[in-house]
Amino acid sequence: MSSDEQDDRSQSTEDAIEKERRLAYVGITRAKSELYLSSPKEYHNKESKF
């Protein structure tokens, strides 16, 4: 894999994570009365990034 391909893949991953964060922020800030958050400690045998 070339360095450019690796950079593109890395940027794509960072963009996807940033998009998820924006969507979560919108959902959290639009919650009217109650908000329940949950997350697994591990996901596919990997530590959570958050």
Short mmCIF file of C-alpha atoms in Angstrom, two decimals:
data_model
loop_
_atom_site.label_atom_id
_atom_site.label_comp_id
_atom_site.label_asym_id
_atom_site.label_seq_id
_atom_site.Cartn_x
_atom_site.Cartn_y
_atom_site.Cartn_z
CA MET A 1 0.00 0.00 0.00
CA SER A 2 1.41 3.37 -0.94
CA SER A 3 1.74 6.24 1.49
CA ASP A 4 -0.96 8.22 -0.37
CA GLU A 5 -3.42 5.32 -0.11
CA GLN A 6 -2.73 4.99 3.60
CA ASP A 7 -3.20 8.75 4.11
CA ASP A 8 -6.50 8.64 2.19
CA ARG A 9 -7.74 5.70 4.27
CA SER A 10 -6.66 7.42 7.50
CA GLN A 11 -8.42 10.65 6.50
CA SER A 12 -11.54 8.73 5.55
CA THR A 13 -11.61 7.09 8.99
CA GLU A 14 -11.10 10.44 10.71
CA ASP A 15 -13.89 11.98 8.61
CA ALA A 16 -16.26 9.13 9.52
CA ILE A 17 -15.51 9.52 13.24
CA GLU A 18 -16.01 13.28 13.02
CA LYS A 19 -19.36 12.76 11.27
CA GLU A 20 -20.48 10.38 14.04
CA ARG A 21 -19.48 12.94 16.67
CA ARG A 22 -21.48 15.68 14.92
CA LEU A 23 -24.55 13.43 14.67
CA ALA A 24 -24.25 12.50 18.35
CA TYR A 25 -23.96 16.17 19.31
CA VAL A 26 -27.10 17.03 17.34
CA GLY A 27 -29.01 14.17 18.95
CA ILE A 28 -27.86 15.11 22.45
CA THR A 29 -28.60 18.81 22.08
CA ARG A 30 -32.07 18.13 20.62
CA ALA A 31 -33.15 15.80 23.41
CA LYS A 32 -36.16 17.48 25.03
CA SER A 33 -36.73 15.85 28.40
CA GLU A 34 -34.66 12.70 28.84
CA LEU A 35 -31.59 11.20 27.25
CA TYR A 36 -30.21 7.70 27.81
CA LEU A 37 -26.70 6.87 26.65
CA SER A 38 -25.13 3.45 26.66
CA SER A 39 -22.07 1.86 25.14
CA PRO A 40 -20.21 -1.43 25.36
CA LYS A 41 -16.84 -1.54 27.08
CA GLU A 42 -15.56 -3.59 24.16
CA TYR A 43 -16.70 -3.73 20.56
CA HIS A 44 -15.55 -6.69 18.46
CA ASN A 45 -12.87 -7.39 21.07
CA LYS A 46 -11.48 -3.83 20.76
CA GLU A 47 -11.46 -0.98 23.25
CA SER A 48 -13.86 1.86 22.50
CA LYS A 49 -12.30 4.97 20.95
CA PHE A 50 -14.56 7.19 23.01
#
